[in-house]
XYZ file of C-alpha atoms in Angstrom:
753
model
C -71.485 48.366 5.291
C -71.885 44.654 6.087
C -70.659 44.101 9.683
C -70.558 40.352 9.215
C -68.460 40.745 6.125
C -66.145 43.103 7.968
C -65.803 40.637 10.836
C -65.095 37.857 8.389
C -62.437 40.020 6.723
C -60.914 40.868 10.123
C -60.867 37.215 11.076
C -59.299 36.371 7.708
C -56.621 39.065 8.090
C -55.976 38.039 11.685
C -55.657 34.441 10.658
C -53.239 35.389 7.904
C -51.190 37.518 10.297
C -51.209 34.787 12.928
C -50.243 32.194 10.343
C -47.483 34.432 9.030
C -46.336 35.080 12.613
C -46.304 31.374 13.431
C -44.518 30.625 10.172
C -41.966 33.345 10.828
C -41.424 32.039 14.359
C -40.998 28.514 13.039
C -38.529 29.662 10.393
C -36.551 31.715 12.908
C -36.559 28.821 15.358
C -35.412 26.398 12.684
C -32.698 28.760 11.494
C -31.459 29.320 15.049
C -31.376 25.595 15.717
C -29.421 25.016 12.521
C -26.982 27.844 13.257
C -26.381 26.615 16.794
C -25.945 23.016 15.673
C -23.599 24.011 12.861
C -21.588 26.246 15.179
C -21.386 23.470 17.725
C -20.135 21.022 15.079
C -17.620 23.564 13.788
C -16.433 24.111 17.361
C -15.934 20.368 17.694
C -13.981 20.218 14.458
C -11.777 23.142 15.452
C -11.137 21.622 18.871
C -10.277 18.273 17.296
C -7.915 19.857 14.762
C -6.083 21.893 17.405
C -5.729 18.895 19.725
C -4.344 16.891 16.804
C -1.844 19.687 16.166
C -0.681 19.699 19.790
C -0.523 15.912 19.738
C 1.704 16.105 16.674
C 3.959 18.658 18.389
C 4.309 16.492 21.497
C 5.082 13.351 19.492
C 7.560 15.245 17.303
C 9.376 16.464 20.426
C 9.476 12.930 21.804
C 10.601 11.589 18.413
C 13.364 14.205 18.413
C 14.576 13.062 21.846
C 14.358 9.427 20.759
C 16.376 10.294 17.652
C 19.055 11.903 19.833
C 19.227 8.758 21.949
C 19.234 6.518 18.860
C 22.128 8.525 17.416
C 24.083 8.019 20.662
C 23.349 4.287 20.486
C 24.551 4.223 16.874
C 27.765 5.920 17.969
C 28.289 3.202 20.564
C 27.528 0.605 17.933
C 30.413 1.648 15.676
C 32.866 2.173 18.571
C 34.405 -0.075 21.194
C 33.204 2.011 24.143
C 30.738 -0.618 25.376
C 33.502 -3.228 25.558
C 35.326 -1.326 28.305
C 33.299 -0.347 31.352
C 35.685 2.475 32.257
C 35.360 4.088 28.819
C 31.599 3.638 28.944
C 31.386 5.400 32.317
C 33.378 8.367 30.991
C 31.226 8.474 27.852
C 27.954 8.420 29.826
C 29.039 11.399 31.962
C 30.325 13.473 29.036
C 27.389 12.633 26.776
C 24.797 13.576 29.406
C 26.313 17.072 29.702
C 25.562 17.803 26.045
C 22.003 16.460 25.831
C 18.590 17.628 27.133
C 17.994 14.759 29.557
C 17.817 14.678 33.363
C 19.667 11.379 33.426
C 21.507 8.997 31.115
C 22.019 5.320 31.940
C 23.408 2.145 30.400
C 22.199 -1.349 31.343
C 23.897 -4.607 30.466
C 21.865 -7.718 29.558
C 22.428 -9.177 33.048
C 20.415 -6.297 34.545
C 23.126 -4.210 36.166
C 23.829 -0.708 34.965
C 25.248 2.756 35.581
C 23.444 6.124 35.712
C 24.535 9.741 35.550
C 22.125 12.422 36.790
C 22.047 15.880 35.266
C 24.613 18.218 36.848
C 26.606 15.435 38.498
C 30.077 14.185 37.657
C 29.553 10.838 39.321
C 27.836 7.597 38.402
C 25.286 5.558 40.316
C 25.291 1.799 40.180
C 21.864 0.519 39.142
C 20.012 -2.767 39.096
C 16.844 -3.500 37.201
C 15.464 -5.403 40.160
C 15.779 -2.258 42.302
C 14.271 0.078 39.704
C 10.664 1.152 39.471
C 8.742 -1.495 37.560
C 7.683 0.978 34.827
C 11.315 1.906 34.179
C 12.544 -1.694 34.419
C 9.928 -2.908 31.946
C 11.021 -0.352 29.330
C 14.706 -1.318 29.784
C 13.868 -5.010 29.376
C 12.052 -4.217 26.122
C 15.177 -2.451 24.819
C 17.369 -5.403 25.821
C 15.065 -7.474 23.596
C 15.813 -5.134 20.680
C 12.815 -2.805 20.969
C 12.703 0.985 21.297
C 10.579 1.846 24.350
C 9.100 4.792 26.247
C 8.254 4.023 29.872
C 5.198 5.009 31.849
C 5.496 7.738 34.484
C 7.347 6.943 37.707
C 9.159 8.760 40.505
C 12.876 8.013 40.543
C 15.004 7.336 43.588
C 17.861 9.617 42.473
C 15.873 12.337 40.698
C 12.837 12.696 42.941
C 10.350 13.975 40.383
C 7.756 12.463 38.047
C 9.613 11.317 34.986
C 9.681 8.749 32.197
C 12.392 7.014 30.166
C 13.329 6.785 26.506
C 15.196 3.477 26.020
C 16.927 2.124 22.891
C 18.985 -1.027 22.326
C 22.750 -0.829 21.707
C 24.164 -3.275 19.190
C 27.587 -4.734 18.527
C 27.953 -7.072 15.553
C 24.151 -7.187 15.191
C 23.694 -8.348 18.791
C 22.143 -6.381 21.619
C 24.912 -5.656 24.133
C 23.002 -3.236 26.298
C 20.271 -0.656 26.629
C 20.785 3.110 26.637
C 18.136 5.054 28.569
C 17.490 8.765 29.043
C 15.224 10.293 31.658
C 12.895 13.162 30.884
C 10.339 15.110 32.913
C 6.909 16.346 31.993
C 8.300 19.748 31.006
C 8.103 18.641 27.364
C 4.314 18.592 27.817
C 4.025 21.578 30.170
C 5.615 23.923 27.640
C 2.907 22.937 25.178
C -0.261 22.631 27.269
C 0.382 25.841 29.223
C 0.251 27.971 26.087
C -2.483 30.555 25.584
C -3.169 29.849 21.915
C -5.553 26.911 22.286
C -8.817 27.708 20.450
C -7.900 31.365 20.190
C -7.106 31.614 23.903
C -10.489 30.231 25.000
C -9.525 26.533 25.220
C -7.816 24.637 28.006
C -5.519 21.665 27.338
C -4.361 19.017 29.836
C -2.423 15.729 29.795
C -4.135 12.688 31.366
C -3.028 9.236 32.368
C -4.894 6.097 31.300
C -7.016 6.305 34.487
C -8.088 9.904 33.830
C -5.639 11.383 36.350
C -4.054 14.731 35.505
C -0.386 14.184 34.604
C -0.066 17.821 33.503
C -2.819 20.297 34.273
C -2.764 23.589 32.402
C -2.336 26.739 34.449
C -5.117 28.202 32.307
C -7.832 25.765 33.379
C -11.560 26.264 32.912
C -12.428 24.627 36.250
C -10.555 26.247 39.136
C -11.349 23.540 41.744
C -8.541 21.310 42.961
C -8.838 17.992 41.122
C -6.719 14.859 40.790
C -8.729 13.276 37.960
C -11.357 14.415 35.490
C -13.882 12.353 37.441
C -13.519 14.475 40.596
C -16.309 16.921 41.304
C -19.904 16.907 40.112
C -19.631 18.817 36.861
C -19.645 15.623 34.716
C -22.814 13.568 34.617
C -22.596 9.892 35.552
C -23.395 8.980 31.964
C -20.542 11.157 30.685
C -18.156 9.746 33.304
C -19.005 6.195 32.227
C -18.506 7.098 28.565
C -15.134 8.690 29.426
C -13.998 5.582 31.368
C -14.979 3.378 28.433
C -13.063 5.606 26.000
C -9.986 5.541 28.265
C -10.128 1.767 28.552
C -10.462 1.308 24.794
C -8.012 4.128 23.908
C -10.627 5.939 21.851
C -11.259 9.635 21.301
C -14.533 11.197 22.443
C -16.482 14.436 22.780
C -18.515 15.298 25.869
C -20.630 18.111 27.294
C -21.017 19.505 30.807
C -22.253 22.579 32.640
C -19.996 24.642 34.862
C -21.096 27.719 36.811
C -24.226 27.951 34.683
C -22.380 27.850 31.363
C -22.571 25.089 28.754
C -19.151 23.625 28.027
C -17.750 20.724 26.076
C -14.533 18.708 25.971
C -12.573 16.434 23.668
C -10.245 13.549 24.613
C -7.587 12.302 22.179
C -5.222 9.361 22.890
C -1.529 10.073 22.342
C -0.968 6.453 21.348
C 1.677 6.096 24.064
C 1.386 4.558 27.542
C -2.339 5.217 27.578
C -1.794 8.997 27.798
C -4.501 11.401 26.619
C -4.828 15.043 25.642
C -7.931 16.580 27.266
C -9.235 19.888 25.858
C -12.225 21.829 27.229
C -13.860 25.184 26.542
C -17.171 27.018 26.624
C -19.729 26.378 23.910
C -19.819 28.928 21.118
C -23.588 28.879 21.316
C -23.738 30.129 24.885
C -23.534 33.738 23.711
C -26.720 33.173 21.666
C -28.840 31.444 24.278
C -31.866 29.727 22.806
C -33.716 30.240 26.099
C -33.384 34.019 25.866
C -34.743 33.924 22.320
C -37.783 31.923 23.495
C -38.392 34.424 26.295
C -38.342 37.299 23.818
C -40.648 35.427 21.435
C -43.086 34.566 24.283
C -42.986 38.079 25.805
C -45.341 39.627 23.309
C -46.498 38.951 19.820
C -46.573 42.710 19.213
C -42.741 42.775 19.245
C -42.425 39.852 16.842
C -41.760 42.030 13.816
C -39.128 44.056 15.658
C -37.514 40.881 16.882
C -37.518 39.455 13.371
C -35.962 42.637 12.065
C -33.348 42.526 14.820
C -32.592 38.908 14.021
C -32.405 39.747 10.330
C -30.040 42.609 11.149
C -27.961 40.279 13.324
C -27.957 37.673 10.563
C -26.978 40.321 8.034
C -24.177 41.486 10.312
C -22.958 37.929 10.744
C -23.256 37.358 7.007
C -21.152 40.436 6.343
C -18.615 39.295 8.918
C -18.417 35.795 7.427
C -18.224 37.241 3.917
C -15.355 39.484 4.990
C -13.659 36.461 6.520
C -14.178 34.417 3.349
C -12.834 37.286 1.264
C -9.828 37.447 3.569
C -9.230 33.726 3.105
C -9.896 33.861 -0.625
C -7.755 36.875 -1.484
C -5.186 37.317 1.296
C -2.328 35.259 2.643
C -3.102 34.079 6.211
C 0.556 34.227 7.314
C 1.656 37.663 6.138
C -1.663 39.409 5.494
C -0.457 40.268 1.978
C -2.535 39.670 -1.136
C -2.488 36.170 -2.585
C -1.933 35.379 -6.257
C -5.650 35.338 -7.104
C -6.109 38.900 -5.831
C -2.769 39.945 -7.328
C -3.667 38.666 -10.808
C -7.065 40.370 -10.815
C -5.603 43.708 -9.676
C -2.774 43.433 -12.224
C -5.336 43.236 -15.017
C -6.949 46.465 -13.858
C -3.590 48.213 -13.361
C -2.367 47.233 -16.804
C -5.456 48.771 -18.391
C -4.499 52.118 -16.856
C -0.708 51.823 -17.212
C 0.777 49.521 -19.898
C 4.357 50.268 -18.763
C 5.025 47.794 -15.948
C 7.160 44.870 -14.827
C 6.460 41.702 -12.843
C 9.135 40.559 -10.388
C 9.324 37.449 -8.210
C 11.404 37.244 -5.026
C 12.527 33.937 -3.576
C 14.325 33.084 -0.313
C 17.370 30.927 -0.908
C 17.251 27.703 1.160
C 14.083 28.706 2.999
C 13.780 25.071 4.089
C 16.898 25.536 6.206
C 15.290 28.515 7.940
C 12.336 26.328 8.918
C 14.667 23.545 10.022
C 16.839 25.881 12.100
C 14.197 28.136 13.633
C 11.014 26.129 13.270
C 7.759 27.033 11.480
C 7.231 30.028 13.760
C 10.640 31.442 12.852
C 9.916 30.855 9.176
C 6.549 32.627 9.422
C 8.161 35.554 11.242
C 10.680 35.866 8.426
C 7.899 35.869 5.816
C 6.052 38.602 7.716
C 9.250 40.646 7.919
C 9.829 40.265 4.174
C 6.241 41.306 3.424
C 6.748 44.418 5.556
C 9.994 45.352 3.782
C 8.527 44.748 0.310
C 5.547 46.933 1.173
C 7.891 49.755 2.206
C 9.813 49.707 -1.071
C 6.741 49.931 -3.324
C 5.707 53.235 -4.925
C 2.212 54.628 -5.486
C -0.176 52.028 -6.846
C 2.409 49.214 -7.024
C 1.263 45.962 -5.429
C 2.700 42.651 -4.269
C 1.493 39.231 -3.136
C 2.810 36.129 -1.475
C 2.624 32.874 -3.370
C 3.110 29.451 -1.828
C 6.089 28.871 0.463
C 8.685 31.660 0.183
C 7.893 33.445 -3.091
C 6.611 37.007 -3.440
C 5.396 38.587 -6.704
C 5.605 42.349 -7.301
C 3.872 44.573 -9.891
C 6.222 47.500 -10.442
C 5.345 50.745 -12.169
C 8.737 50.591 -13.875
C 10.287 49.256 -17.102
C 13.828 50.613 -16.856
C 15.979 47.551 -16.078
C 18.633 49.649 -14.348
C 16.147 51.222 -11.965
C 14.468 47.879 -11.285
C 17.837 46.287 -10.540
C 18.697 49.172 -8.213
C 15.412 48.966 -6.292
C 15.458 45.202 -5.910
C 19.177 45.242 -5.089
C 18.610 47.653 -2.206
C 15.862 45.413 -0.832
C 18.026 42.287 -1.151
C 21.033 43.962 0.491
C 18.881 45.384 3.289
C 17.337 42.016 4.121
C 20.720 40.285 4.028
C 22.297 42.879 6.326
C 19.442 43.035 8.852
C 18.898 39.272 9.150
C 22.612 38.534 9.491
C 22.836 40.639 12.649
C 19.263 40.364 13.957
C 17.539 37.583 15.852
C 18.306 35.040 13.171
C 22.085 35.564 13.100
C 21.744 33.853 9.766
C 22.200 35.634 6.453
C 18.946 35.519 4.498
C 19.578 35.800 0.762
C 16.904 36.778 -1.736
C 16.891 36.142 -5.477
C 14.717 37.864 -8.039
C 13.419 37.185 -11.511
C 11.926 40.045 -13.542
C 9.731 40.087 -16.651
C 9.446 43.565 -18.174
C 5.842 43.865 -19.403
C 5.534 40.131 -18.898
C 3.640 37.862 -16.518
C 4.287 35.760 -13.432
C 5.316 32.695 -15.429
C 7.998 34.618 -17.296
C 9.270 36.185 -14.079
C 9.501 32.699 -12.567
C 11.425 31.432 -15.598
C 13.875 34.304 -15.117
C 14.258 33.367 -11.455
C 14.871 29.719 -12.288
C 17.538 30.731 -14.797
C 19.870 31.854 -12.000
C 22.319 29.026 -11.847
C 25.311 30.406 -9.935
C 23.420 32.032 -7.093
C 26.590 32.981 -5.271
C 27.334 35.681 -7.831
C 23.941 36.554 -9.315
C 20.826 37.612 -7.461
C 18.656 39.254 -10.168
C 17.790 37.914 -13.619
C 15.614 39.384 -16.392
C 13.448 37.452 -18.790
C 14.727 37.755 -22.371
C 14.604 36.035 -25.743
C 16.963 33.267 -24.670
C 14.835 32.453 -21.673
C 11.780 32.586 -23.912
C 13.454 30.079 -26.200
C 14.288 27.840 -23.233
C 10.691 28.074 -22.021
C 9.397 27.205 -25.494
C 11.740 24.195 -25.674
C 10.642 23.113 -22.217
C 6.983 23.338 -23.212
C 7.718 21.481 -26.423
C 9.405 18.669 -24.542
C 6.631 18.411 -21.950
C 3.892 18.501 -24.570
C 5.406 15.652 -26.600
C 6.957 13.407 -23.943
C 3.852 11.220 -23.468
C 3.355 10.578 -27.172
C 7.101 10.010 -27.571
C 6.949 7.233 -24.998
C 3.923 5.654 -26.668
C 5.572 5.859 -30.113
C 8.849 4.415 -28.805
C 10.828 7.479 -29.823
C 13.126 6.860 -26.856
C 15.794 4.468 -28.171
C 18.032 2.079 -26.295
C 21.767 2.794 -26.615
C 24.464 0.648 -25.005
C 28.015 1.416 -23.885
C 30.233 -1.567 -23.297
C 31.961 -2.552 -20.051
C 35.170 -4.546 -20.205
C 37.082 -6.866 -17.920
C 40.255 -4.917 -17.073
C 42.285 -8.114 -16.800
C 41.870 -9.048 -20.466
C 39.794 -6.215 -22.038
C 37.030 -8.667 -22.930
C 33.387 -7.608 -23.046
C 31.804 -8.113 -19.623
C 28.631 -6.065 -19.702
C 26.977 -2.849 -20.854
C 25.215 0.235 -19.574
C 21.826 1.220 -20.990
C 21.550 4.828 -22.133
C 18.653 6.665 -23.762
C 18.445 8.830 -26.864
C 15.301 10.589 -28.062
C 14.823 10.405 -31.845
C 11.991 12.699 -32.859
C 9.770 12.091 -35.901
C 11.724 14.717 -37.881
C 14.895 12.643 -37.445
C 16.591 14.953 -34.934
C 18.221 13.449 -31.851
C 17.741 14.866 -28.372
C 20.383 13.924 -25.820
C 19.694 13.076 -22.153
C 21.279 16.246 -20.767
C 18.453 18.194 -22.464
C 15.396 16.258 -21.260
C 16.439 14.181 -18.219
C 16.695 17.167 -15.779
C 13.204 18.280 -16.827
C 11.810 14.746 -16.489
C 13.280 14.479 -12.994
C 11.617 17.772 -12.121
C 8.142 16.893 -13.452
C 8.245 13.213 -12.446
C 8.118 11.741 -15.966
C 11.450 10.022 -15.297
C 9.504 7.339 -13.386
C 7.756 6.227 -16.576
C 10.881 6.613 -18.713
C 13.099 4.575 -16.353
C 10.637 1.653 -16.287
C 10.299 1.977 -20.068
C 14.086 1.624 -20.387
C 14.048 -1.443 -18.144
C 11.503 -2.962 -20.510
C 13.666 -2.122 -23.552
C 16.664 -3.772 -21.839
C 14.606 -6.889 -21.108
C 13.433 -6.885 -24.720
C 17.058 -6.760 -25.932
C 18.178 -9.531 -23.563
C 15.273 -11.686 -24.728
C 16.270 -11.053 -28.369
C 19.863 -12.203 -27.679
C 18.668 -15.328 -25.894
C 16.220 -16.205 -28.691
C 19.027 -15.708 -31.256
C 21.290 -18.125 -29.372
C 23.619 -15.368 -28.195
C 24.913 -15.630 -24.653
C 23.567 -12.427 -22.993
C 25.677 -10.041 -20.940
C 24.578 -8.103 -17.825
C 23.135 -4.662 -18.526
C 22.920 -1.862 -15.996
C 19.993 0.595 -16.106
C 19.854 4.016 -14.446
C 16.951 4.459 -12.006
C 15.768 7.780 -10.591
C 15.237 8.582 -6.921
C 11.473 8.943 -7.439
C 11.243 5.225 -8.226
C 12.917 4.302 -4.953
C 10.372 6.414 -3.083
C 7.622 4.075 -4.364
C 7.307 1.010 -2.128
C 5.707 -0.902 -5.039
C 8.812 -0.345 -7.175
C 10.442 -3.802 -6.581
C 7.161 -5.554 -7.424
C 6.588 -3.463 -10.573
C 10.149 -4.152 -11.691
C 9.721 -7.856 -11.075
C 6.584 -7.965 -13.224
C 8.354 -6.294 -16.164
C 11.329 -8.680 -16.082
C 9.173 -11.786 -15.634
C 7.054 -10.762 -18.627
C 10.145 -11.260 -20.838
C 11.408 -14.305 -18.877
C 14.851 -12.789 -18.476
C 17.205 -13.915 -15.659
C 17.057 -11.190 -13.050
C 20.782 -11.365 -12.320
C 21.358 -9.878 -15.788
C 19.710 -6.614 -14.638
C 21.824 -4.183 -12.608
C 19.968 -1.163 -11.241
C 22.126 1.955 -11.050
C 21.309 4.614 -8.466
C 23.038 7.924 -7.961
C 24.857 8.434 -4.684
C 22.654 11.472 -3.969
C 19.551 9.241 -3.712
C 20.783 8.020 -0.337
C 20.664 11.553 1.055
C 16.849 11.715 0.652
C 15.684 8.796 2.838
C 18.464 6.446 3.872
C 16.193 4.044 5.724
C 13.776 3.603 2.826
C 16.657 3.124 0.387
C 18.048 0.312 2.564
C 14.647 -1.390 2.555
C 14.296 -1.056 -1.215
C 17.775 -2.467 -1.887
C 17.026 -5.412 0.392
C 13.739 -6.018 -1.462
C 15.516 -5.875 -4.850
C 18.182 -8.320 -3.671
C 15.478 -10.673 -2.431
C 14.065 -10.689 -5.976
C 17.446 -11.446 -7.549
C 18.425 -8.017 -8.906
C 21.852 -6.445 -8.579
C 22.286 -2.841 -7.395
C 25.082 -0.450 -8.372
C 25.904 2.998 -6.960
C 26.709 5.372 -9.806
C 28.982 8.457 -9.616
C 30.502 7.147 -6.379
C 32.699 9.772 -4.752
C 30.706 12.873 -5.688
C 28.970 13.165 -2.306
C 30.186 13.924 1.187
C 29.342 10.635 2.850
C 30.555 8.078 0.329
C 32.370 5.769 2.743
C 29.506 5.863 5.228
C 27.092 4.854 2.485
C 29.465 2.133 1.358
C 29.438 0.667 4.851
C 25.654 0.765 5.274
C 24.170 0.184 1.837
C 24.521 -3.407 0.644
C 25.186 -2.620 -3.011
C 26.800 -5.119 -5.358
C 28.852 -2.616 -7.329
C 30.165 0.939 -7.236
C 31.055 3.036 -10.274
C 33.861 5.463 -9.567
C 33.079 8.985 -10.695
C 35.034 9.959 -13.794
C 36.397 12.944 -11.856
C 38.817 10.574 -10.109
C 40.571 9.923 -13.414
C 40.579 13.472 -14.737
C 41.711 15.612 -11.818
C 44.623 18.013 -12.089
C 48.177 16.556 -12.011
C 50.681 17.197 -9.261
C 50.014 17.000 -5.548
C 46.266 16.608 -6.147
C 46.894 13.581 -8.370
C 48.950 11.925 -5.629
C 46.190 12.534 -3.107
C 43.652 11.191 -5.571
C 45.722 8.033 -5.995
C 45.716 7.431 -2.243
C 41.941 7.942 -2.045
C 41.333 5.605 -4.987
C 43.468 2.871 -3.419
C 41.577 3.105 -0.143
C 38.147 3.164 -1.802
C 38.907 0.141 -4.000
C 40.439 -1.740 -1.079
C 37.444 -1.021 1.137
C 35.023 -2.083 -1.592
C 36.846 -5.374 -2.169
C 36.887 -6.167 1.550
C 33.125 -5.604 1.520
C 32.839 -7.890 -1.540
C 31.675 -5.003 -3.731
C 32.758 -4.888 -7.389
C 34.351 -1.669 -8.670
C 33.712 -0.187 -12.115
C 35.857 2.687 -13.381
C 34.085 5.190 -15.623
C 35.627 7.700 -18.005
C 38.494 5.534 -19.289
C 39.703 7.488 -22.314
C 43.326 6.427 -22.690
C 45.460 3.342 -22.258
C 47.079 5.053 -19.273
C 43.655 5.444 -17.660
C 43.006 1.738 -18.128
C 46.371 0.723 -16.713
C 45.878 3.030 -13.721
C 42.519 1.610 -12.650
C 43.584 -1.955 -13.466
C 46.583 -1.559 -11.175
C 44.269 -0.392 -8.423
C 42.269 -3.623 -8.708
C 39.127 -2.344 -10.437
C 37.314 -5.253 -12.073
C 35.534 -3.444 -14.906
C 36.188 -0.397 -17.051
C 33.961 1.791 -19.207
C 34.728 4.751 -21.461
C 35.616 6.053 -24.897
C 38.864 4.032 -24.852
C 36.689 0.975 -25.460
C 33.605 2.326 -27.163
C 31.134 5.208 -27.300
C 27.432 4.612 -26.640
C 25.872 3.066 -29.762
C 22.400 1.843 -30.680
C 21.364 -1.584 -29.456
C 21.349 -2.868 -33.045
C 24.918 -1.670 -33.725
C 26.046 -2.978 -30.341
C 24.750 -6.435 -31.218
C 26.526 -6.359 -34.573
C 29.816 -4.995 -33.196
C 30.139 -6.854 -29.916
C 27.739 -9.742 -29.469
C 28.561 -11.543 -32.722
C 32.282 -11.325 -31.904
C 31.541 -12.529 -28.411
C 29.786 -15.608 -29.794
C 32.745 -16.391 -32.091
C 35.208 -16.063 -29.236
C 33.174 -18.428 -27.094
C 33.020 -20.991 -29.872
C 36.792 -20.772 -30.415
C 37.362 -21.380 -26.713
């Protein structure tokens, strides 16, 4: 035995073991550093996201209060209350009783005003010069036509920290006063005193621009009495300076500090209002895995290195399993209800169908779920979804499963093919939910609808659900051959619509409009017909609803504008005096702020006078976003286009829209001409007279649609309608036939004159 050789081998083995030990330590150290850094960054991201959410909630609450005040100002605008001080005083007192403010005040442009405090039946005379400067400044902004929110101040009548919402009040487009409403910090306290910040481990406060606590959460990390975040010694001077800089520049920032031996961090986010900030703090996630303790264990003894590595590997494995379970939960389960999601549902359905080919797929949908969210908020909507998931789970048998899809839809795999039994089971569930919710916390009847595909799939079940038209009398529909045919036609339309547009299969048809004073041609309406390559014609009622649903109507409507411009250009080049043509435009176009510019480019490409283009919008478009629609109409007018409101009278706010939307023309819905005779006809006549009279006083032209008889024409002519359109004059015909039938005659008549 060679001792030297043995020693050399021992040294070699020792060196290898030491090297492996050092390498293992380095790897573990690097991994721990990475884990801690990643966790810290994730903690920052979570804190930032939650603060943003609370910021959004605060601003939404303030926007809601501002909207209430703006609505009151609008009411004053359309009334004569502000012209009589006595009426205004009565209105201020009564209005303040029905709104969530601590005070309501009105200021005239000369600076004097009146104020009613919550719970009082009297008014206080006010003067801007005597008010707190923060309040007075906000009122002066409103008197200049701006909406303002004041900084915090302590009032003389309501001795508590408060701030003001202030909006201008107009009469005849002039500011005649400012309406202000006082509010306390309770709107913030209800939010920052919650226990859900960062899973109950975070602490949220409201700061002023100087770092002072405006609202300090009851659940605060630091228990010491403090007036500002700069009090005490827990923040380093460097961090304090960085925080002051962020406050001065209205920037967000992260910071770290140590409190009672624990590492903590905070995040500051500006509210974007009066210099206010949200300040969130909590303990570092990494404190429970102290790097110092790991170093102590590593330095304690090299002999325990392997055990420590194994323990760390076990801990890492445990954490991996935990994270994997969490990822699986996120990947295959709905976070709101805990039910399976569609991915898990589809995979389990495949396995179930292998064992049992007799099955059905059903989909449940909540009617008007949006209203539930609007009435009871997102929390109320989520509670309803959880309740529905619980009830669906109770009605399932054996190995039946269900899942929640997006929004308010649930899919069920039922071990059943008998339509009668399926209808009975789903009917009991629907009736039970309707009965319980109508008398439970909601006091609002929740109605469910169901589509079922026997031995089908989710798509077919959804088609069955969508087939329910009259939901008042039908709650369950089954997929059948007719629905299959409708689905096939839908797919056929969607698969060929792009090529049809490129191949110009959509043809321009025109229906004439006539001057009711002499029945002469005065214009036309552009209509679309789809002529397929096989020669068949598809009418708008078949494809337009689908195009509006999938958004293709945006392309088609602009395409039709281009075809109209092309036709106008052809008339002009042929020496024919063109007539105005109106083109229907969908609501999706008006949602695009680039729409007026895109339209302008199309018309200018054909060098057609813009006043020859009338853009028709349905009355229902105004219900989506009234403010945006007003802006778009103004932009279209500025570019020389005319705007017409089609089907006027079908909605519930027609006269209101007529007063606010500056349209050039309204087209009376054909229902006005074809209602039942008798008392209803007399009432219709009165309504028509008032509508036409109001339109004329607003300098808006009136077109009567659906004129089918000479009596119809005489009726609307007697009312004062300028133009008429309908089968009495002409049916929609191709642009070529329209030119031959109407435009040539029009040219002859002009020459004779």
